[in-house]
Amino acid sequence: MGLVAERLRGFIKAWQDYPLPEGKLIGGRYVIQHLLGEGSYGLTYCCRDTADGELYALKQSRPSKKDAGRKLLEKEYRILQSMDHPRIPACRDYLEFKGSNWLVSEYVTGKTLEDLIFDDKLIYGERESLAVILKLAELVMHVHSRGYVHLDLRIPNVILQGDDLYLIDFGLAKRIGEQEDSSGADAMQTVVLPERMPPVVASDLYDMGQLMLFMLYSAYEPERGKQERSWREELQVSPDMLMLLNRLLGEHAEPYADTADFVRDAEAIHQSLLK
């Protein structure tokens, strides 16, 4: 009976969280165009505002998460309000509708790093990876200056639009030094850093190191039949880049004290590669 009940709960949860169809009107104003993506506690749609005719990103708190999902989306709303940066999508509206909270923000066109690496098969060498990470670091420093850490600096959350880079999805962001929430909201966090790193600047620096590895691996071609090795053995990187990655990841080197220290080293290496 326990197995049957568990399967039934899973079915109900999946039904509750099934994406809404194109054309659905939300809050008497926003018309869903299509689903953009799903996260652990929210679903994000592209929608058209009937008031001004513009496209926006519309994030719904996942119905099955109930109050925990609504609280997290409300928190993301407050954090976005404090950002005020041209390459961090601004919050445009926040509303409640049929048991869910809805966050409306600027819709950024372009392609994510995930799209560019896995779909477009774009290759990132050291120079290209550093150019991207320096643009991202500018936004990360802005987030830190506002007293927050992003905590989800992954390739699906970085959008490139021509020469501009945008940082999206502040759903896991926290105030620097914030204590763990025992209400259950933190239990939904799916991105877990080594040893549950607290919300400090080092968490985002670690994520940037992982993001750079994703970019550098775009040029890697595994040898058939060869056993998987560490990234240091698989990637052909220069000594300077190796030092940079080791410090970002906190491996075999002194970690960076803050983002500005990392940027100084990254800029110096990038300039040397341009010569």
PDB file of C-alpha atoms in Angstrom:
ATOM      1  CA  MET A   1       0.000   0.000   0.000  1.00  0.00           C
ATOM      2  CA  GLY A   2       2.933   2.298   0.724  1.00  0.00           C
ATOM      3  CA  LEU A   3       4.307   1.884  -2.802  1.00  0.00           C
ATOM      4  CA  VAL A   4       0.902   2.590  -4.343  1.00  0.00           C
ATOM      5  CA  ALA A   5       0.496   5.732  -2.211  1.00  0.00           C
ATOM      6  CA  GLU A   6       3.985   6.910  -3.170  1.00  0.00           C
ATOM      7  CA  ARG A   7       3.274   6.436  -6.867  1.00  0.00           C
ATOM      8  CA  LEU A   8      -0.030   8.255  -6.491  1.00  0.00           C
ATOM      9  CA  ARG A   9       1.683  11.187  -4.782  1.00  0.00           C
ATOM     10  CA  GLY A  10       4.225  11.296  -7.601  1.00  0.00           C
ATOM     11  CA  PHE A  11       1.451  11.332 -10.197  1.00  0.00           C
ATOM     12  CA  ILE A  12      -0.399  14.139  -8.397  1.00  0.00           C
ATOM     13  CA  LYS A  13       2.797  16.176  -8.098  1.00  0.00           C
ATOM     14  CA  ALA A  14       3.584  15.745 -11.814  1.00  0.00           C
ATOM     15  CA  TRP A  15       0.022  16.736 -12.711  1.00  0.00           C
ATOM     16  CA  GLN A  16       0.178  19.827 -10.491  1.00  0.00           C
ATOM     17  CA  ASP A  17       3.455  20.949 -12.065  1.00  0.00           C
ATOM     18  CA  TYR A  18       2.547  20.193 -15.685  1.00  0.00           C
ATOM     19  CA  PRO A  19       3.472  23.248 -17.783  1.00  0.00           C
ATOM     20  CA  LEU A  20       0.620  25.557 -18.750  1.00  0.00           C
ATOM     21  CA  PRO A  21      -0.394  25.707 -22.429  1.00  0.00           C
ATOM     22  CA  GLU A  22       0.294  28.442 -24.945  1.00  0.00           C
ATOM     23  CA  GLY A  23      -2.372  31.134 -24.815  1.00  0.00           C
ATOM     24  CA  LYS A  24      -3.126  30.769 -21.101  1.00  0.00           C
ATOM     25  CA  LEU A  25      -3.927  34.166 -19.566  1.00  0.00           C
ATOM     26  CA  ILE A  26      -2.268  34.848 -16.207  1.00  0.00           C
ATOM     27  CA  GLY A  27      -3.530  37.552 -13.886  1.00  0.00           C
ATOM     28  CA  GLY A  28      -5.773  38.979 -16.570  1.00  0.00           C
ATOM     29  CA  ARG A  29      -2.734  40.420 -18.315  1.00  0.00           C
ATOM     30  CA  TYR A  30       0.056  38.008 -19.306  1.00  0.00           C
ATOM     31  CA  VAL A  31      -0.436  35.537 -22.167  1.00  0.00           C
ATOM     32  CA  ILE A  32       1.868  32.502 -22.134  1.00  0.00           C
ATOM     33  CA  GLN A  33       3.794  32.022 -25.386  1.00  0.00           C
ATOM     34  CA  HIS A  34       5.909  28.980 -24.506  1.00  0.00           C
ATOM     35  CA  LEU A  35       7.855  27.294 -21.707  1.00  0.00           C
ATOM     36  CA  LEU A  36      11.430  28.529 -21.270  1.00  0.00           C
ATOM     37  CA  GLY A  37      12.583  26.111 -18.585  1.00  0.00           C
ATOM     38  CA  GLU A  38      11.908  24.327 -15.306  1.00  0.00           C
ATOM     39  CA  GLY A  39      13.753  24.505 -12.003  1.00  0.00           C
ATOM     40  CA  SER A  40      13.462  22.796  -8.641  1.00  0.00           C
ATOM     41  CA  TYR A  41      10.824  25.206  -7.408  1.00  0.00           C
ATOM     42  CA  GLY A  42       9.642  27.159 -10.450  1.00  0.00           C
ATOM     43  CA  LEU A  43       8.585  27.075 -14.083  1.00  0.00           C
ATOM     44  CA  THR A  44       9.551  29.934 -16.398  1.00  0.00           C
ATOM     45  CA  TYR A  45       7.572  30.967 -19.462  1.00  0.00           C
ATOM     46  CA  CYS A  46       7.912  33.513 -22.214  1.00  0.00           C
ATOM     47  CA  CYS A  47       4.777  35.650 -22.025  1.00  0.00           C
ATOM     48  CA  ARG A  48       3.307  38.669 -23.787  1.00  0.00           C
ATOM     49  CA  ASP A  49       1.961  41.566 -21.758  1.00  0.00           C
ATOM     50  CA  THR A  50      -1.425  42.601 -23.155  1.00  0.00           C
ATOM     51  CA  ALA A  51      -0.894  46.076 -21.652  1.00  0.00           C
ATOM     52  CA  ASP A  52       2.181  47.033 -23.693  1.00  0.00           C
ATOM     53  CA  GLY A  53       2.556  44.147 -26.170  1.00  0.00           C
ATOM     54  CA  GLU A  54       6.102  43.348 -24.990  1.00  0.00           C
ATOM     55  CA  LEU A  55       7.579  39.928 -24.216  1.00  0.00           C
ATOM     56  CA  TYR A  56       8.627  39.128 -20.647  1.00  0.00           C
ATOM     57  CA  ALA A  57       9.894  36.164 -18.640  1.00  0.00           C
ATOM     58  CA  LEU A  58       7.174  34.886 -16.322  1.00  0.00           C
ATOM     59  CA  LYS A  59       8.259  32.638 -13.458  1.00  0.00           C
ATOM     60  CA  GLN A  60       5.671  30.585 -11.587  1.00  0.00           C
ATOM     61  CA  SER A  61       6.244  29.106  -8.141  1.00  0.00           C
ATOM     62  CA  ARG A  62       5.939  25.333  -8.599  1.00  0.00           C
ATOM     63  CA  PRO A  63       2.428  24.387  -7.375  1.00  0.00           C
ATOM     64  CA  SER A  64       3.565  21.147  -5.703  1.00  0.00           C
ATOM     65  CA  LYS A  65       6.045  23.087  -3.534  1.00  0.00           C
ATOM     66  CA  LYS A  66       3.182  25.094  -2.056  1.00  0.00           C
ATOM     67  CA  ASP A  67       4.220  27.667   0.566  1.00  0.00           C
ATOM     68  CA  ALA A  68       7.947  26.888   0.312  1.00  0.00           C
ATOM     69  CA  GLY A  69       7.938  27.619  -3.414  1.00  0.00           C
ATOM     70  CA  ARG A  70       5.966  30.826  -2.953  1.00  0.00           C
ATOM     71  CA  LYS A  71       8.382  32.046  -0.261  1.00  0.00           C
ATOM     72  CA  LEU A  72      11.417  31.370  -2.450  1.00  0.00           C
ATOM     73  CA  LEU A  73       9.924  33.220  -5.404  1.00  0.00           C
ATOM     74  CA  GLU A  74       9.031  36.166  -3.174  1.00  0.00           C
ATOM     75  CA  LYS A  75      12.628  36.204  -1.974  1.00  0.00           C
ATOM     76  CA  GLU A  76      13.896  36.193  -5.562  1.00  0.00           C
ATOM     77  CA  TYR A  77      11.592  39.131  -6.287  1.00  0.00           C
ATOM     78  CA  ARG A  78      13.091  41.160  -3.435  1.00  0.00           C
ATOM     79  CA  ILE A  79      16.643  40.315  -4.520  1.00  0.00           C
ATOM     80  CA  LEU A  80      16.029  41.313  -8.151  1.00  0.00           C
ATOM     81  CA  GLN A  81      14.601  44.618  -6.998  1.00  0.00           C
ATOM     82  CA  SER A  82      17.935  45.407  -5.341  1.00  0.00           C
ATOM     83  CA  MET A  83      20.145  44.578  -8.350  1.00  0.00           C
ATOM     84  CA  ASP A  84      19.570  47.518 -10.746  1.00  0.00           C
ATOM     85  CA  HIS A  85      22.033  46.501 -13.481  1.00  0.00           C
ATOM     86  CA  PRO A  86      21.433  46.694 -17.258  1.00  0.00           C
ATOM     87  CA  ARG A  87      22.595  43.111 -17.804  1.00  0.00           C
ATOM     88  CA  ILE A  88      20.633  41.573 -14.936  1.00  0.00           C
ATOM     89  CA  PRO A  89      16.965  41.277 -15.973  1.00  0.00           C
ATOM     90  CA  ALA A  90      14.897  43.767 -14.007  1.00  0.00           C
ATOM     91  CA  CYS A  91      11.738  42.739 -12.188  1.00  0.00           C
ATOM     92  CA  ARG A  92       8.627  44.234 -13.841  1.00  0.00           C
ATOM     93  CA  ASP A  93       5.752  42.794 -11.828  1.00  0.00           C
ATOM     94  CA  TYR A  94       4.873  40.386  -9.047  1.00  0.00           C
ATOM     95  CA  LEU A  95       1.451  38.861  -8.515  1.00  0.00           C
ATOM     96  CA  GLU A  96      -0.554  36.011  -7.022  1.00  0.00           C
ATOM     97  CA  PHE A  97      -2.816  33.955  -9.252  1.00  0.00           C
ATOM     98  CA  LYS A  98      -4.596  30.652  -8.598  1.00  0.00           C
ATOM     99  CA  GLY A  99      -2.414  29.433  -5.746  1.00  0.00           C
ATOM    100  CA  SER A 100       0.936  30.378  -7.298  1.00  0.00           C
ATOM    101  CA  ASN A 101       3.125  33.444  -7.119  1.00  0.00           C
ATOM    102  CA  TRP A 102       4.317  34.895 -10.431  1.00  0.00           C
ATOM    103  CA  LEU A 103       7.441  36.946 -11.056  1.00  0.00           C
ATOM    104  CA  VAL A 104       7.613  39.012 -14.240  1.00  0.00           C
ATOM    105  CA  SER A 105      11.048  40.138 -15.413  1.00  0.00           C
ATOM    106  CA  GLU A 106      12.737  41.362 -18.576  1.00  0.00           C
ATOM    107  CA  TYR A 107      12.969  38.759 -21.312  1.00  0.00           C
ATOM    108  CA  VAL A 108      16.527  38.384 -22.611  1.00  0.00           C
ATOM    109  CA  THR A 109      16.973  37.036 -26.114  1.00  0.00           C
ATOM    110  CA  GLY A 110      20.175  35.288 -27.102  1.00  0.00           C
ATOM    111  CA  LYS A 111      21.707  31.906 -26.335  1.00  0.00           C
ATOM    112  CA  THR A 112      22.870  30.433 -23.067  1.00  0.00           C
ATOM    113  CA  LEU A 113      26.374  29.087 -22.703  1.00  0.00           C
ATOM    114  CA  GLU A 114      24.739  25.668 -22.496  1.00  0.00           C
ATOM    115  CA  ASP A 115      23.135  26.190 -25.931  1.00  0.00           C
ATOM    116  CA  LEU A 116      26.379  27.451 -27.445  1.00  0.00           C
ATOM    117  CA  ILE A 117      28.486  24.572 -26.106  1.00  0.00           C
ATOM    118  CA  PHE A 118      26.145  21.612 -26.564  1.00  0.00           C
ATOM    119  CA  ASP A 119      23.887  22.659 -29.453  1.00  0.00           C
ATOM    120  CA  ASP A 120      26.071  24.994 -31.514  1.00  0.00           C
ATOM    121  CA  LYS A 121      29.263  23.049 -30.677  1.00  0.00           C
ATOM    122  CA  LEU A 122      31.153  26.281 -30.058  1.00  0.00           C
ATOM    123  CA  ILE A 123      34.760  25.773 -28.971  1.00  0.00           C
ATOM    124  CA  TYR A 124      36.176  27.875 -26.141  1.00  0.00           C
ATOM    125  CA  GLY A 125      39.928  28.077 -25.779  1.00  0.00           C
ATOM    126  CA  GLU A 126      41.678  29.861 -22.930  1.00  0.00           C
ATOM    127  CA  ARG A 127      41.368  33.306 -24.522  1.00  0.00           C
ATOM    128  CA  GLU A 128      37.660  32.910 -25.310  1.00  0.00           C
ATOM    129  CA  SER A 129      36.896  31.433 -21.886  1.00  0.00           C
ATOM    130  CA  LEU A 130      38.638  34.305 -20.119  1.00  0.00           C
ATOM    131  CA  ALA A 131      36.793  36.887 -22.235  1.00  0.00           C
ATOM    132  CA  VAL A 132      33.465  35.382 -21.147  1.00  0.00           C
ATOM    133  CA  ILE A 133      34.395  34.916 -17.503  1.00  0.00           C
ATOM    134  CA  LEU A 134      35.611  38.520 -17.189  1.00  0.00           C
ATOM    135  CA  LYS A 135      32.238  39.789 -18.393  1.00  0.00           C
ATOM    136  CA  LEU A 136      30.512  37.463 -15.945  1.00  0.00           C
ATOM    137  CA  ALA A 137      32.824  38.560 -13.128  1.00  0.00           C
ATOM    138  CA  GLU A 138      31.713  42.166 -13.623  1.00  0.00           C
ATOM    139  CA  LEU A 139      28.115  41.113 -12.922  1.00  0.00           C
ATOM    140  CA  VAL A 140      29.119  38.872 -10.028  1.00  0.00           C
ATOM    141  CA  MET A 141      31.002  41.729  -8.381  1.00  0.00           C
ATOM    142  CA  HIS A 142      27.884  43.868  -8.749  1.00  0.00           C
ATOM    143  CA  VAL A 143      25.792  41.163  -7.057  1.00  0.00           C
ATOM    144  CA  HIS A 144      28.337  40.978  -4.224  1.00  0.00           C
ATOM    145  CA  SER A 145      28.353  44.778  -3.869  1.00  0.00           C
ATOM    146  CA  ARG A 146      24.606  44.575  -3.217  1.00  0.00           C
ATOM    147  CA  GLY A 147      25.254  42.150  -0.377  1.00  0.00           C
ATOM    148  CA  TYR A 148      24.301  38.881  -2.112  1.00  0.00           C
ATOM    149  CA  VAL A 149      25.829  35.773  -3.636  1.00  0.00           C
ATOM    150  CA  HIS A 150      24.213  34.172  -6.681  1.00  0.00           C
ATOM    151  CA  LEU A 151      24.960  30.514  -5.792  1.00  0.00           C
ATOM    152  CA  ASP A 152      23.869  29.194  -9.201  1.00  0.00           C
ATOM    153  CA  LEU A 153      26.491  30.382 -11.695  1.00  0.00           C
ATOM    154  CA  ARG A 154      25.952  27.640 -14.259  1.00  0.00           C
ATOM    155  CA  ILE A 155      26.029  27.614 -18.054  1.00  0.00           C
ATOM    156  CA  PRO A 156      22.189  27.656 -18.418  1.00  0.00           C
ATOM    157  CA  ASN A 157      22.072  30.909 -16.419  1.00  0.00           C
ATOM    158  CA  VAL A 158      24.526  32.863 -18.573  1.00  0.00           C
ATOM    159  CA  ILE A 159      23.089  34.363 -21.773  1.00  0.00           C
ATOM    160  CA  LEU A 160      25.185  35.835 -24.571  1.00  0.00           C
ATOM    161  CA  GLN A 161      23.603  38.421 -26.840  1.00  0.00           C
ATOM    162  CA  GLY A 162      26.199  39.632 -29.319  1.00  0.00           C
ATOM    163  CA  ASP A 163      28.995  41.157 -27.233  1.00  0.00           C
ATOM    164  CA  ASP A 164      26.773  41.458 -24.153  1.00  0.00           C
ATOM    165  CA  LEU A 165      26.504  38.902 -21.366  1.00  0.00           C
ATOM    166  CA  TYR A 166      23.485  38.581 -19.060  1.00  0.00           C
ATOM    167  CA  LEU A 167      23.141  36.786 -15.741  1.00  0.00           C
ATOM    168  CA  ILE A 168      19.721  35.284 -14.963  1.00  0.00           C
ATOM    169  CA  ASP A 169      17.914  33.133 -12.377  1.00  0.00           C
ATOM    170  CA  PHE A 170      18.435  34.410  -8.836  1.00  0.00           C
ATOM    171  CA  GLY A 171      16.278  31.664  -7.354  1.00  0.00           C
ATOM    172  CA  LEU A 172      19.047  30.280  -5.148  1.00  0.00           C
ATOM    173  CA  ALA A 173      20.658  33.623  -4.297  1.00  0.00           C
ATOM    174  CA  LYS A 174      21.189  34.531  -0.646  1.00  0.00           C
ATOM    175  CA  ARG A 175      22.418  37.431   1.367  1.00  0.00           C
ATOM    176  CA  ILE A 176      26.118  37.061   2.202  1.00  0.00           C
ATOM    177  CA  GLY A 177      26.440  35.319   5.564  1.00  0.00           C
ATOM    178  CA  GLU A 178      22.749  34.406   5.682  1.00  0.00           C
ATOM    179  CA  GLN A 179      21.941  31.623   8.108  1.00  0.00           C
ATOM    180  CA  GLU A 180      20.421  28.380   6.833  1.00  0.00           C
ATOM    181  CA  ASP A 181      16.628  28.389   6.702  1.00  0.00           C
ATOM    182  CA  SER A 182      15.216  25.463   8.669  1.00  0.00           C
ATOM    183  CA  SER A 183      11.727  25.926   7.226  1.00  0.00           C
ATOM    184  CA  GLY A 184      12.389  23.432   4.465  1.00  0.00           C
ATOM    185  CA  ALA A 185      13.045  25.872   1.649  1.00  0.00           C
ATOM    186  CA  ASP A 186      16.777  25.163   1.638  1.00  0.00           C
ATOM    187  CA  ALA A 187      16.108  21.458   1.399  1.00  0.00           C
ATOM    188  CA  MET A 188      14.912  22.098  -2.146  1.00  0.00           C
ATOM    189  CA  GLN A 189      18.276  23.434  -3.242  1.00  0.00           C
ATOM    190  CA  THR A 190      19.653  21.125  -5.908  1.00  0.00           C
ATOM    191  CA  VAL A 191      23.042  22.775  -6.423  1.00  0.00           C
ATOM    192  CA  VAL A 192      25.235  21.606  -3.550  1.00  0.00           C
ATOM    193  CA  LEU A 193      28.759  22.909  -3.236  1.00  0.00           C
ATOM    194  CA  PRO A 194      31.535  20.956  -1.502  1.00  0.00           C
ATOM    195  CA  GLU A 195      30.850  20.572   2.219  1.00  0.00           C
ATOM    196  CA  ARG A 196      27.728  22.755   1.939  1.00  0.00           C
ATOM    197  CA  MET A 197      29.670  25.986   1.564  1.00  0.00           C
ATOM    198  CA  PRO A 198      27.824  28.851   3.296  1.00  0.00           C
ATOM    199  CA  PRO A 199      26.610  31.872   1.326  1.00  0.00           C
ATOM    200  CA  VAL A 200      29.963  33.616   0.958  1.00  0.00           C
ATOM    201  CA  VAL A 201      31.844  35.089  -2.000  1.00  0.00           C
ATOM    202  CA  ALA A 202      33.973  31.929  -2.257  1.00  0.00           C
ATOM    203  CA  SER A 203      30.853  30.017  -3.326  1.00  0.00           C
ATOM    204  CA  ASP A 204      30.464  32.100  -6.486  1.00  0.00           C
ATOM    205  CA  LEU A 205      34.196  31.971  -7.216  1.00  0.00           C
ATOM    206  CA  TYR A 206      34.037  28.188  -7.035  1.00  0.00           C
ATOM    207  CA  ASP A 207      31.094  28.204  -9.454  1.00  0.00           C
ATOM    208  CA  MET A 208      33.026  30.416 -11.887  1.00  0.00           C
ATOM    209  CA  GLY A 209      35.849  27.880 -11.829  1.00  0.00           C
ATOM    210  CA  GLN A 210      33.424  25.089 -12.671  1.00  0.00           C
ATOM    211  CA  LEU A 211      31.888  27.212 -15.423  1.00  0.00           C
ATOM    212  CA  MET A 212      35.333  27.802 -16.954  1.00  0.00           C
ATOM    213  CA  LEU A 213      35.959  24.056 -16.950  1.00  0.00           C
ATOM    214  CA  PHE A 214      32.738  23.547 -18.928  1.00  0.00           C
ATOM    215  CA  MET A 215      33.945  26.034 -21.526  1.00  0.00           C
ATOM    216  CA  LEU A 216      37.439  24.559 -21.762  1.00  0.00           C
ATOM    217  CA  TYR A 217      36.024  21.037 -22.088  1.00  0.00           C
ATOM    218  CA  SER A 218      34.273  22.173 -25.278  1.00  0.00           C
ATOM    219  CA  ALA A 219      37.613  21.598 -27.040  1.00  0.00           C
ATOM    220  CA  TYR A 220      38.248  18.210 -25.422  1.00  0.00           C
ATOM    221  CA  GLU A 221      37.917  15.038 -27.472  1.00  0.00           C
ATOM    222  CA  PRO A 222      38.052  11.897 -25.312  1.00  0.00           C
ATOM    223  CA  GLU A 223      40.147   9.020 -26.553  1.00  0.00           C
ATOM    224  CA  ARG A 224      38.110   5.913 -27.236  1.00  0.00           C
ATOM    225  CA  GLY A 225      38.611   3.191 -24.665  1.00  0.00           C
ATOM    226  CA  LYS A 226      40.636   5.417 -22.345  1.00  0.00           C
ATOM    227  CA  GLN A 227      39.587   5.662 -18.706  1.00  0.00           C
ATOM    228  CA  GLU A 228      38.233   8.987 -17.448  1.00  0.00           C
ATOM    229  CA  ARG A 229      40.874  11.127 -15.751  1.00  0.00           C
ATOM    230  CA  SER A 230      40.965  14.347 -13.745  1.00  0.00           C
ATOM    231  CA  TRP A 231      40.507  17.649 -15.588  1.00  0.00           C
ATOM    232  CA  ARG A 232      44.187  18.471 -15.033  1.00  0.00           C
ATOM    233  CA  GLU A 233      45.159  15.392 -17.031  1.00  0.00           C
ATOM    234  CA  GLU A 234      42.483  15.727 -19.723  1.00  0.00           C
ATOM    235  CA  LEU A 235      42.726  19.449 -20.445  1.00  0.00           C
ATOM    236  CA  GLN A 236      45.780  21.009 -22.063  1.00  0.00           C
ATOM    237  CA  VAL A 237      45.976  24.316 -20.186  1.00  0.00           C
ATOM    238  CA  SER A 238      48.806  26.775 -19.686  1.00  0.00           C
ATOM    239  CA  PRO A 239      50.537  27.107 -16.299  1.00  0.00           C
ATOM    240  CA  ASP A 240      48.827  30.476 -15.732  1.00  0.00           C
ATOM    241  CA  MET A 241      45.396  29.049 -16.443  1.00  0.00           C
ATOM    242  CA  LEU A 242      46.122  26.062 -14.227  1.00  0.00           C
ATOM    243  CA  MET A 243      47.028  28.414 -11.376  1.00  0.00           C
ATOM    244  CA  LEU A 244      43.859  30.440 -11.954  1.00  0.00           C
ATOM    245  CA  LEU A 245      41.599  27.375 -11.926  1.00  0.00           C
ATOM    246  CA  ASN A 246      43.305  25.857  -8.889  1.00  0.00           C
ATOM    247  CA  ARG A 247      42.722  29.056  -6.911  1.00  0.00           C
ATOM    248  CA  LEU A 248      39.095  29.365  -8.032  1.00  0.00           C
ATOM    249  CA  LEU A 249      38.375  25.760  -7.119  1.00  0.00           C
ATOM    250  CA  GLY A 250      40.398  25.869  -3.914  1.00  0.00           C
ATOM    251  CA  GLU A 251      42.561  22.962  -5.010  1.00  0.00           C
ATOM    252  CA  HIS A 252      46.310  22.800  -4.299  1.00  0.00           C
ATOM    253  CA  ALA A 253      46.530  26.595  -4.085  1.00  0.00           C
ATOM    254  CA  GLU A 254      45.476  29.508  -1.921  1.00  0.00           C
ATOM    255  CA  PRO A 255      41.863  30.433  -2.778  1.00  0.00           C
ATOM    256  CA  TYR A 256      41.080  33.941  -3.977  1.00  0.00           C
ATOM    257  CA  ALA A 257      40.133  36.322  -1.172  1.00  0.00           C
ATOM    258  CA  ASP A 258      37.600  38.139  -3.325  1.00  0.00           C
ATOM    259  CA  THR A 259      36.389  38.550  -6.902  1.00  0.00           C
ATOM    260  CA  ALA A 260      38.560  41.615  -7.554  1.00  0.00           C
ATOM    261  CA  ASP A 261      41.740  39.585  -6.893  1.00  0.00           C
ATOM    262  CA  PHE A 262      40.588  36.967  -9.375  1.00  0.00           C
ATOM    263  CA  VAL A 263      39.722  39.613 -11.995  1.00  0.00           C
ATOM    264  CA  ARG A 264      43.225  41.137 -11.777  1.00  0.00           C
ATOM    265  CA  ASP A 265      44.847  37.764 -12.514  1.00  0.00           C
ATOM    266  CA  ALA A 266      42.301  36.860 -15.222  1.00  0.00           C
ATOM    267  CA  GLU A 267      42.783  40.206 -16.995  1.00  0.00           C
ATOM    268  CA  ALA A 268      46.575  39.824 -16.946  1.00  0.00           C
ATOM    269  CA  ILE A 269      46.399  36.317 -18.437  1.00  0.00           C
ATOM    270  CA  HIS A 270      43.841  37.436 -21.037  1.00  0.00           C
ATOM    271  CA  GLN A 271      46.027  40.361 -22.097  1.00  0.00           C
ATOM    272  CA  SER A 272      49.026  38.058 -22.484  1.00  0.00           C
ATOM    273  CA  LEU A 273      46.986  35.795 -24.801  1.00  0.00           C
ATOM    274  CA  LEU A 274      46.042  38.758 -27.024  1.00  0.00           C
ATOM    275  CA  LYS A 275      49.664  39.540 -27.881  1.00  0.00           C
TER     276      LYS A 275
END
